[in-house]
Amino acid sequence: MDFNLTEEHLMIRDAARDFAQTELLPGVIERDEKQSFPDELVRKMGELGFMGVMVDPKYGGSGMDAVSYVLIMEELSKIDASASVMVSVNNSLVCYGLEAYGSEEQKQKYLTKLATGEQIGAFCLSEPEAGSDATSQATTAIDKGDHYLLNGTKNWITNGGRAGVYLVIAQTDREKGHRGINAFILEKGMEGFDIGPKEDKLGIRGSDTHTLQFNDVKVPKENRIGEDGFGFKFAMKTLSGGRIGIAAQALGIAAGGYELALKYSKERKAFGTEICNHQAIAFKLADMYTEITAARHLVMAAACDKDNGDDYTRSGAMAKLYASKVAMEQTVEAVQIHGGNGFVKEYHVERLMRDAKITQIYEGTSEIQKIVISRSLIKE
Ligand code: CAA
Ligand code: FAD
């Protein structure tokens, strides 16, 4: 199924596949064990144009479409979901947020470096008491005339240690509820901005996740994104596209598990034949391929909606809900097909299974995707 991909789409997909095989695969087990990811690999992803895929070339981006973006995400995620979450946050949350809603000055100052990978971005919405319930922001930003004074805590921040630029959501006027929330651009090293230790995680262990602390951080007025009170809508609109990226990540994790399982089942022999000749295994392969293909249709449909200028909030949520379920279920099957070998690191599928789980949690849990989808159906 090629979804009428253009020559350009096929080229970018092959470039991402090649990069994943030659640069990400070696060392992926060690990076998972050590919870590390070398700057050198981030630099290479930037050189290939993966850090600003959809950004206008005048801001240093690759000027490609959302279909190209999901193709890149899928290929990177087949091998290393830690690399792809870095790419996803930088592209669909930080670069998109700045390009779509930032001022020209903000774009010149921040977007160009982010789109080339010279700097990495982080998107800071979640808090200890405001995860799914994102309007309950406790971080405050008090208007002090020429600047805002920021205080509070953000947790679970992807790229939290590596980033140079942070988009931070905070409450400026509690009485106004979600209309009293704003989004700000912060830079690493601002006085009063502290980065906590790296979380020790089940999966995507190469990606750094940190708690951030703000103690009287002075944020210049010009670092607010959009009109006063636009911050919650900024976060929601940005996440609508972000969810397409995570859906593509989930698809890639599932497809990576399937490809390994298919290969293994054609090599491993039991009871005098390759295990793929046992119907129980063959049927698992059939189910895996069917589910993954269905997930790919939803991911491509959401990316096409975005490219066509159609609303993609519902289709992105559907793609994430379904693809993340497929990733979780089918990586468990990939481990099963590998038998005992599936349980050890050397065969990669146990890592894919651990990495799959996060796709049902971040950028809105599966339960939250159902809220988004059902509300849009009822509203229609
Ligand atoms: N686009 C534009 N506006 C939107 C919107 C969207 N997709 N979704 C909501 N809004 C608007 C609503 O229209 C409403 O505005 P009005 O009052 O003017 O109509 C306003 O936002 C408030 O919306 P709701 O009343 O629907 O708000 P809610 O409190 O019921 O919450 C929610 C809605 C969908 C559950 C939302 O809180 C949510 O998405 N929660 C999940 C948070 C999340 O996804 N966090 C991810 C953090 S980033 C991350 O995770 C990155 C990573 O891991 C890599
Ligand atoms: P809670 O909101 O406490 O939810 C707990 C459970 O209750 C979930 O199953 C949830 O679905 C369910 N639940 C809650 N409300 C409802 C409801 N109304 N109806 C039905 N069920 C409900 N955040 C960022 O801002 N930036 C990042 O870069 C980022 N990266 C992350 C990376 C990792 C590795 C992790 C683990 C998280 C990251 N997050 C990030 C945070 C992530 O978005 C949140 O964990 C997620 O939104 C869920 O919030 P929570 O953990 O507070 O769970």
Coordinates of C-alpha atoms and ligand atoms in Angstrom, one line a residue:
M1 CA 0.0 0.0 0.0
D2 CA 1.9 3.1 -1.1
F3 CA -0.9 5.8 -0.5
N4 CA 0.3 7.4 -3.8
L5 CA 3.5 8.5 -2.2
T6 CA 5.5 10.8 -4.4
E7 CA 9.1 10.2 -5.4
E8 CA 10.1 12.8 -2.8
H9 CA 8.1 10.9 -0.1
L10 CA 9.8 7.7 -1.0
M11 CA 13.2 9.3 -1.0
I12 CA 12.7 10.8 2.5
R13 CA 11.4 7.5 3.8
D14 CA 14.4 5.7 2.4
A15 CA 16.8 8.3 3.9
A16 CA 15.1 7.9 7.3
R17 CA 15.2 4.1 7.0
D18 CA 18.9 4.2 6.0
F19 CA 19.8 6.5 8.9
A20 CA 17.9 4.3 11.4
Q21 CA 19.7 1.2 10.2
T22 CA 23.2 2.6 9.9
E23 CA 23.3 5.2 12.6
L24 CA 20.6 4.4 15.2
L25 CA 20.7 0.6 15.3
P26 CA 24.3 0.3 16.4
G27 CA 24.3 1.3 20.0
V28 CA 20.6 1.3 20.6
I29 CA 20.8 -1.4 23.3
E30 CA 23.6 0.4 25.1
R31 CA 21.8 3.8 24.9
D32 CA 18.7 2.1 26.4
E33 CA 20.8 0.6 29.2
K34 CA 22.7 3.8 30.0
Q35 CA 19.8 6.2 29.4
S36 CA 21.9 8.2 27.1
F37 CA 21.8 9.7 23.6
P38 CA 24.9 11.3 22.1
D39 CA 24.8 14.9 20.8
E40 CA 26.5 13.6 17.6
L41 CA 23.4 11.7 16.6
V42 CA 21.1 14.7 17.2
R43 CA 23.4 16.8 15.1
K44 CA 23.2 14.2 12.2
M45 CA 19.4 14.2 12.5
G46 CA 19.5 17.9 12.2
E47 CA 21.8 17.7 9.1
L48 CA 19.3 15.4 7.4
G49 CA 16.5 17.9 8.0
F50 CA 14.7 15.7 10.5
M51 CA 14.5 18.3 13.3
G52 CA 12.5 20.9 11.3
V53 CA 10.7 18.7 8.7
M54 CA 7.6 20.9 8.1
V55 CA 9.3 24.3 8.9
D56 CA 9.5 26.8 6.0
P57 CA 13.1 26.8 4.6
K58 CA 13.2 30.6 5.2
Y59 CA 13.4 29.6 8.9
G60 CA 16.0 26.8 8.3
G61 CA 13.4 24.0 7.9
S62 CA 13.0 21.3 5.3
G63 CA 9.7 22.6 4.0
M64 CA 8.2 19.1 3.7
D65 CA 4.6 18.0 4.4
A66 CA 3.0 16.1 7.2
V67 CA 3.1 12.8 5.2
S68 CA 6.9 13.1 4.9
Y69 CA 7.0 13.8 8.7
V70 CA 5.0 10.6 9.6
L71 CA 7.2 8.6 7.2
I72 CA 10.3 9.8 9.0
M73 CA 8.8 9.2 12.4
E74 CA 7.7 5.6 11.5
E75 CA 11.2 4.7 10.2
L76 CA 13.1 6.1 13.1
S77 CA 10.7 4.5 15.6
K78 CA 11.1 1.0 14.1
I79 CA 14.6 1.2 15.5
D80 CA 14.8 3.8 18.3
A81 CA 11.7 5.5 19.8
S82 CA 14.0 7.5 22.0
A83 CA 15.4 9.2 19.0
S84 CA 11.9 9.7 17.5
V85 CA 10.4 11.3 20.6
M86 CA 13.1 13.9 20.5
V87 CA 12.3 14.5 16.8
S88 CA 8.5 14.6 17.5
V89 CA 8.6 17.1 20.4
N90 CA 11.0 19.3 18.5
N91 CA 9.0 19.2 15.3
S92 CA 5.4 19.0 16.1
L93 CA 5.2 20.8 19.4
V94 CA 8.0 23.3 19.6
C95 CA 8.8 24.2 15.9
Y96 CA 5.1 24.0 14.9
G97 CA 4.0 26.1 17.9
L98 CA 6.5 28.8 17.1
E99 CA 6.0 28.8 13.4
A100 CA 2.2 28.8 13.6
Y101 CA 1.7 31.3 16.5
G102 CA 5.0 33.0 17.3
S103 CA 5.9 36.6 16.3
E104 CA 8.3 37.2 13.5
E105 CA 11.0 38.2 16.0
Q106 CA 10.4 35.0 18.0
K107 CA 10.7 33.0 14.8
Q108 CA 14.0 34.7 13.8
K109 CA 15.4 34.3 17.2
Y110 CA 14.4 30.8 18.1
L111 CA 12.8 28.9 15.2
T112 CA 15.8 28.9 12.9
K113 CA 18.1 27.3 15.4
L114 CA 15.5 24.7 16.4
A115 CA 14.6 23.8 12.8
T116 CA 18.2 22.9 12.0
G117 CA 18.8 21.0 15.3
E118 CA 21.4 23.6 16.4
Q119 CA 19.2 23.8 19.5
I120 CA 16.6 21.4 20.8
G121 CA 13.2 22.4 22.2
A122 CA 11.0 21.2 25.0
F123 CA 7.2 21.6 25.5
C124 CA 6.2 22.1 29.1
L125 CA 2.5 21.7 29.9
S126 CA 2.3 18.8 32.5
E127 CA 2.6 19.5 36.2
P128 CA 2.4 17.2 39.3
E129 CA -1.2 18.1 39.7
A130 CA -2.1 18.9 36.1
G131 CA -1.5 16.0 33.7
S132 CA -4.7 15.0 31.8
D133 CA -6.5 17.9 33.6
A134 CA -4.3 20.4 31.8
T135 CA -6.3 23.5 32.6
S136 CA -5.5 23.1 36.4
Q137 CA -2.2 24.9 35.9
A138 CA -0.5 25.8 39.2
T139 CA 2.6 27.4 37.6
T140 CA 2.0 31.2 37.7
A141 CA 3.3 34.0 35.6
I142 CA 2.6 37.4 37.1
D143 CA 2.6 40.4 34.9
K144 CA 5.2 42.9 36.2
G145 CA 5.0 45.4 33.4
D146 CA 8.0 44.7 31.1
H147 CA 8.3 41.1 32.2
Y148 CA 6.4 38.2 33.8
L149 CA 7.6 36.5 37.0
L150 CA 7.3 32.7 36.7
N151 CA 7.0 30.3 39.6
G152 CA 6.1 26.7 39.7
T153 CA 7.0 23.1 38.7
K154 CA 6.7 21.2 35.4
N155 CA 7.2 17.5 35.4
W156 CA 7.8 14.7 32.8
I157 CA 9.5 17.1 30.4
T158 CA 11.0 15.4 27.3
N159 CA 14.3 16.9 26.2
G160 CA 14.2 18.6 29.7
G161 CA 18.0 18.4 30.1
R162 CA 19.1 18.6 26.5
A163 CA 16.9 21.5 25.4
G164 CA 18.0 25.1 24.9
V165 CA 14.5 26.5 24.4
Y166 CA 11.4 25.7 26.5
L167 CA 7.8 26.5 25.7
V168 CA 6.2 26.8 29.1
I169 CA 2.5 27.1 29.8
A170 CA 1.5 29.0 32.9
Q171 CA -1.5 30.7 34.6
T172 CA -1.5 34.5 34.5
D173 CA -5.0 35.0 35.8
R174 CA -6.7 32.2 37.7
E175 CA -10.1 33.9 37.7
K176 CA -10.2 33.6 33.9
G177 CA -9.8 29.9 34.0
H178 CA -8.3 28.5 30.7
R179 CA -8.6 32.0 29.2
G180 CA -6.1 33.2 31.9
I181 CA -3.4 30.8 30.7
N182 CA -0.4 31.9 28.6
A183 CA 2.5 30.3 26.8
F184 CA 6.1 31.6 27.2
I185 CA 9.5 31.0 25.6
L186 CA 12.2 30.3 28.2
E187 CA 15.9 29.7 27.6
K188 CA 18.1 27.4 29.5
G189 CA 20.3 29.3 32.0
M190 CA 17.7 31.9 32.9
E191 CA 18.1 32.9 36.5
G192 CA 15.8 30.8 38.8
F193 CA 15.2 28.1 36.2
D194 CA 16.4 24.7 37.6
I195 CA 16.5 21.4 35.9
G196 CA 15.9 18.3 38.1
P197 CA 17.5 14.9 37.7
K198 CA 16.7 12.5 34.8
E199 CA 13.8 10.1 35.4
D200 CA 14.7 6.4 35.4
K201 CA 12.1 5.0 33.0
L202 CA 10.5 1.7 31.8
G203 CA 10.9 2.7 28.1
I204 CA 12.3 5.4 25.8
R205 CA 15.2 5.4 28.1
G206 CA 17.5 7.2 25.7
S207 CA 15.2 10.2 25.8
D208 CA 15.8 12.5 28.8
T209 CA 12.8 13.3 31.0
H210 CA 13.1 15.9 33.8
T211 CA 11.2 17.9 36.3
L212 CA 11.7 21.7 35.9
Q213 CA 11.5 24.2 38.7
F214 CA 10.9 27.9 38.2
N215 CA 11.7 30.3 41.1
D216 CA 11.0 33.9 40.3
V217 CA 12.2 33.5 36.7
K218 CA 12.0 36.8 34.8
V219 CA 10.5 36.2 31.4
P220 CA 10.6 39.2 29.0
K221 CA 7.1 40.4 27.8
E222 CA 8.2 39.8 24.2
N223 CA 8.6 36.0 25.0
R224 CA 4.8 35.5 25.4
I225 CA 3.3 33.6 22.5
G226 CA 0.2 35.2 20.9
E227 CA -2.4 37.4 22.5
D228 CA -2.9 37.5 26.3
G229 CA -4.9 34.4 27.3
F230 CA -4.1 32.3 24.2
G231 CA -1.9 29.8 26.1
F232 CA -4.3 27.0 26.6
K233 CA -5.6 27.1 23.0
F234 CA -2.0 27.3 21.9
A235 CA -1.3 24.0 23.8
M236 CA -4.4 22.3 22.5
K237 CA -3.9 23.3 18.9
T238 CA -0.2 22.3 19.0
L239 CA -1.0 19.0 20.6
S240 CA -3.6 18.2 17.9
G241 CA -0.7 17.9 15.5
G242 CA 1.7 16.4 18.0
R243 CA -0.6 13.5 18.4
I244 CA -0.1 12.6 14.7
G245 CA 3.6 12.4 15.4
I246 CA 3.1 10.1 18.4
A247 CA 0.7 8.0 16.4
A248 CA 3.4 7.6 13.7
Q249 CA 5.9 6.7 16.5
A250 CA 3.5 4.0 17.8
L251 CA 3.1 2.7 14.2
G252 CA 6.8 2.5 13.8
I253 CA 7.3 0.6 17.1
A254 CA 4.6 -1.9 16.0
A255 CA 6.0 -2.3 12.5
G256 CA 9.6 -2.7 13.9
G257 CA 8.3 -5.5 16.1
Y258 CA 6.5 -7.2 13.3
E259 CA 9.5 -7.0 10.9
L260 CA 11.7 -8.7 13.5
A261 CA 9.1 -11.3 14.3
L262 CA 8.5 -12.2 10.7
K263 CA 12.2 -12.7 10.1
Y264 CA 12.7 -14.7 13.2
S265 CA 9.8 -17.0 12.5
K266 CA 11.2 -17.8 9.1
E267 CA 14.6 -18.8 10.7
R268 CA 13.7 -20.5 13.9
K269 CA 12.9 -24.2 13.7
A270 CA 10.7 -26.3 16.0
F271 CA 9.2 -29.7 15.5
G272 CA 11.1 -30.1 12.2
T273 CA 10.0 -26.9 10.5
E274 CA 10.3 -23.1 10.6
I275 CA 7.9 -21.8 13.3
C276 CA 6.1 -19.6 10.7
N277 CA 4.7 -22.9 9.3
H278 CA 2.8 -23.5 12.6
Q279 CA -0.6 -22.0 12.1
A280 CA -0.6 -20.4 15.5
I281 CA 2.5 -18.3 14.6
A282 CA 1.3 -17.7 11.0
F283 CA -2.0 -16.3 12.3
K284 CA -0.2 -14.1 14.7
L285 CA 1.7 -12.7 11.8
A286 CA -1.5 -12.2 9.8
D287 CA -3.2 -10.3 12.7
M288 CA -0.1 -8.2 13.3
Y289 CA 0.2 -7.2 9.7
T290 CA -3.6 -6.4 9.5
E291 CA -3.6 -4.3 12.6
I292 CA -0.5 -2.4 11.6
T293 CA -1.9 -1.7 8.2
A294 CA -5.1 -0.4 9.7
A295 CA -3.0 1.8 12.0
R296 CA -1.0 3.1 9.1
H297 CA -4.3 4.1 7.3
L298 CA -5.3 6.2 10.3
V299 CA -1.9 7.8 10.6
M300 CA -1.8 8.7 6.9
A301 CA -5.4 9.9 6.9
A302 CA -4.6 12.3 9.8
A303 CA -1.4 13.5 8.0
C304 CA -3.3 14.1 4.8
D305 CA -6.0 16.0 6.7
K306 CA -3.2 18.3 8.0
D307 CA -1.6 18.7 4.5
N308 CA -5.0 19.4 3.0
G309 CA -5.8 22.1 5.5
D310 CA -8.7 20.1 7.0
D311 CA -9.3 19.8 10.7
Y312 CA -7.1 17.1 12.1
T313 CA -7.9 17.1 15.8
R314 CA -10.2 14.1 15.6
S315 CA -8.3 12.2 13.0
G316 CA -5.0 12.7 14.9
A317 CA -6.6 11.5 18.2
M318 CA -8.1 8.5 16.4
A319 CA -4.7 7.7 14.9
K320 CA -2.9 8.0 18.2
L321 CA -5.6 6.0 20.1
Y322 CA -5.5 3.1 17.6
A323 CA -1.8 3.0 16.7
S324 CA -0.7 3.1 20.4
K325 CA -3.1 0.1 21.1
V326 CA -1.6 -1.7 18.2
A327 CA 1.9 -0.9 19.3
M328 CA 1.3 -2.3 22.8
E329 CA -0.6 -5.4 21.7
Q330 CA 1.6 -6.3 18.7
T331 CA 5.0 -5.8 20.4
V332 CA 3.8 -8.3 23.1
E333 CA 3.1 -10.8 20.2
A334 CA 6.6 -10.0 18.7
V335 CA 8.1 -11.0 22.0
Q336 CA 6.0 -14.2 22.1
I337 CA 7.1 -15.2 18.6
H338 CA 10.7 -14.9 19.7
G339 CA 10.1 -17.3 22.6
G340 CA 12.9 -17.0 25.3
N341 CA 15.0 -15.0 22.9
G342 CA 12.2 -12.3 23.0
F343 CA 12.9 -11.8 26.7
V344 CA 16.5 -10.7 26.3
K345 CA 17.9 -7.4 25.1
E346 CA 19.9 -8.7 22.2
Y347 CA 16.8 -9.4 20.1
H348 CA 15.4 -5.9 20.4
V349 CA 11.7 -6.8 20.8
E350 CA 11.6 -6.5 24.6
R351 CA 12.7 -2.9 24.2
L352 CA 10.1 -2.2 21.6
M353 CA 7.5 -3.6 24.0
R354 CA 8.7 -1.4 26.8
D355 CA 8.8 1.6 24.5
A356 CA 5.3 1.0 23.2
K357 CA 3.6 1.7 26.5
I358 CA 4.4 5.4 26.6
T359 CA 2.5 6.0 23.4
Q360 CA -0.7 5.2 25.3
I361 CA 0.2 7.8 28.0
Y362 CA 2.0 10.9 26.7
E363 CA 0.5 13.7 24.5
G364 CA -2.9 12.7 26.1
T365 CA -3.6 9.2 27.5
S366 CA -5.9 6.9 25.5
E367 CA -8.7 7.9 27.8
I368 CA -8.1 11.5 26.9
Q369 CA -8.1 10.7 23.1
K370 CA -11.5 9.1 23.6
I371 CA -12.7 12.4 25.3
V372 CA -11.4 14.4 22.3
I373 CA -12.9 12.0 19.7
S374 CA -16.3 11.7 21.4
R375 CA -16.7 15.4 22.1
S376 CA -16.0 16.2 18.4
L377 CA -18.6 13.6 17.4
I378 CA -21.2 14.9 19.7
K379 CA -20.5 18.5 18.7
E380 CA -20.9 17.7 15.0
Ligands
CAA1 N1 -8.0 23.1 19.4 C1 -8.4 24.4 19.7 N2 -9.1 24.6 20.9 C2 -9.3 23.7 21.8 C3 -8.9 22.3 21.5 C4 -8.2 22.1 20.3 N3 -7.8 20.8 19.9 N4 -9.3 21.6 22.5 C5 -9.9 22.4 23.4 N5 -9.9 23.6 22.9 C6 -10.5 24.8 23.6 C7 -12.0 24.6 23.8 O1 -12.7 25.0 22.7 C8 -12.2 25.6 25.0 O2 -12.3 26.9 24.5 P1 -13.7 27.7 24.7 O3 -14.1 27.7 26.1 O4 -13.3 29.1 24.1 O5 -14.6 27.0 23.8 C9 -10.9 25.4 25.8 O6 -9.9 25.0 24.9 C10 -11.1 24.5 27.0 O7 -11.4 23.2 26.4 P2 -12.2 22.1 27.2 O8 -13.4 22.8 27.9 O9 -12.5 21.0 26.3 O10 -11.1 21.8 28.3 P3 -11.1 20.5 29.4 O11 -10.6 21.1 30.7 O12 -12.3 19.8 29.3 O13 -9.9 19.6 28.8 C11 -8.8 18.1 27.3 C12 -9.8 19.2 27.5 C13 -8.9 17.6 25.9 C14 -9.0 16.9 28.3 C15 -7.4 18.7 27.6 O14 -7.2 19.1 28.9 C16 -6.2 17.7 27.2 O15 -5.9 17.6 26.1 N6 -5.6 17.0 28.2 C17 -4.5 16.2 28.0 C18 -3.2 17.0 28.1 C19 -2.1 16.5 27.2 O16 -2.3 16.0 26.1 N7 -0.8 16.7 27.7 C20 0.3 16.4 26.9 C21 1.5 17.1 27.4 S1 2.8 17.2 26.2 C22 3.5 15.7 26.1 O17 3.0 14.7 26.6 C23 4.7 15.6 25.2 C24 5.3 14.3 25.2 O18 5.1 13.4 26.0 C25 6.3 13.9 24.2
FAD2 P1 -3.3 11.6 35.2 O1 -3.9 12.7 34.5 O2 -3.2 11.6 36.7 O3 -4.1 10.3 34.8 C1 -4.1 9.0 35.5 C2 -5.1 8.1 34.9 O4 -6.4 8.6 35.0 C3 -4.8 7.9 33.4 O5 -5.1 6.6 33.0 C4 -5.8 8.8 32.7 O6 -6.2 8.5 31.4 C5 -7.0 8.7 33.7 N1 -7.9 9.9 33.6 C6 -7.6 11.2 34.0 N2 -8.7 12.0 33.8 C7 -9.6 11.2 33.2 C8 -10.9 11.4 32.7 N3 -11.5 12.7 32.7 N4 -11.6 10.4 32.2 C9 -11.1 9.2 32.1 N5 -9.8 8.9 32.6 C10 -9.1 9.9 33.1 N6 4.3 16.4 29.4 C11 4.7 17.6 28.9 O7 4.0 18.6 29.1 N7 5.8 17.7 28.1 C12 6.5 16.6 27.8 O8 7.5 16.7 27.1 C13 6.1 15.3 28.4 N8 6.9 14.2 28.1 C14 6.6 13.0 28.8 C15 7.5 11.9 28.8 C16 7.2 10.8 29.5 C17 8.2 9.7 29.5 C18 6.1 10.8 30.4 C19 5.8 9.5 31.2 C20 5.2 11.8 30.4 C21 5.4 13.0 29.6 N9 4.6 14.1 29.7 C22 5.0 15.3 29.2 C23 3.4 14.0 30.6 C24 2.2 13.3 30.0 O9 1.7 14.1 29.0 C25 1.3 13.0 31.1 O10 1.9 11.9 31.9 C26 -0.1 12.6 30.6 O11 -0.8 13.6 30.0 C27 -1.0 12.0 31.7 O12 -1.0 12.8 32.9 P2 -0.7 12.2 34.3 O13 0.6 11.4 34.3 O14 -0.8 13.3 35.3 O15 -1.9 11.2 34.6

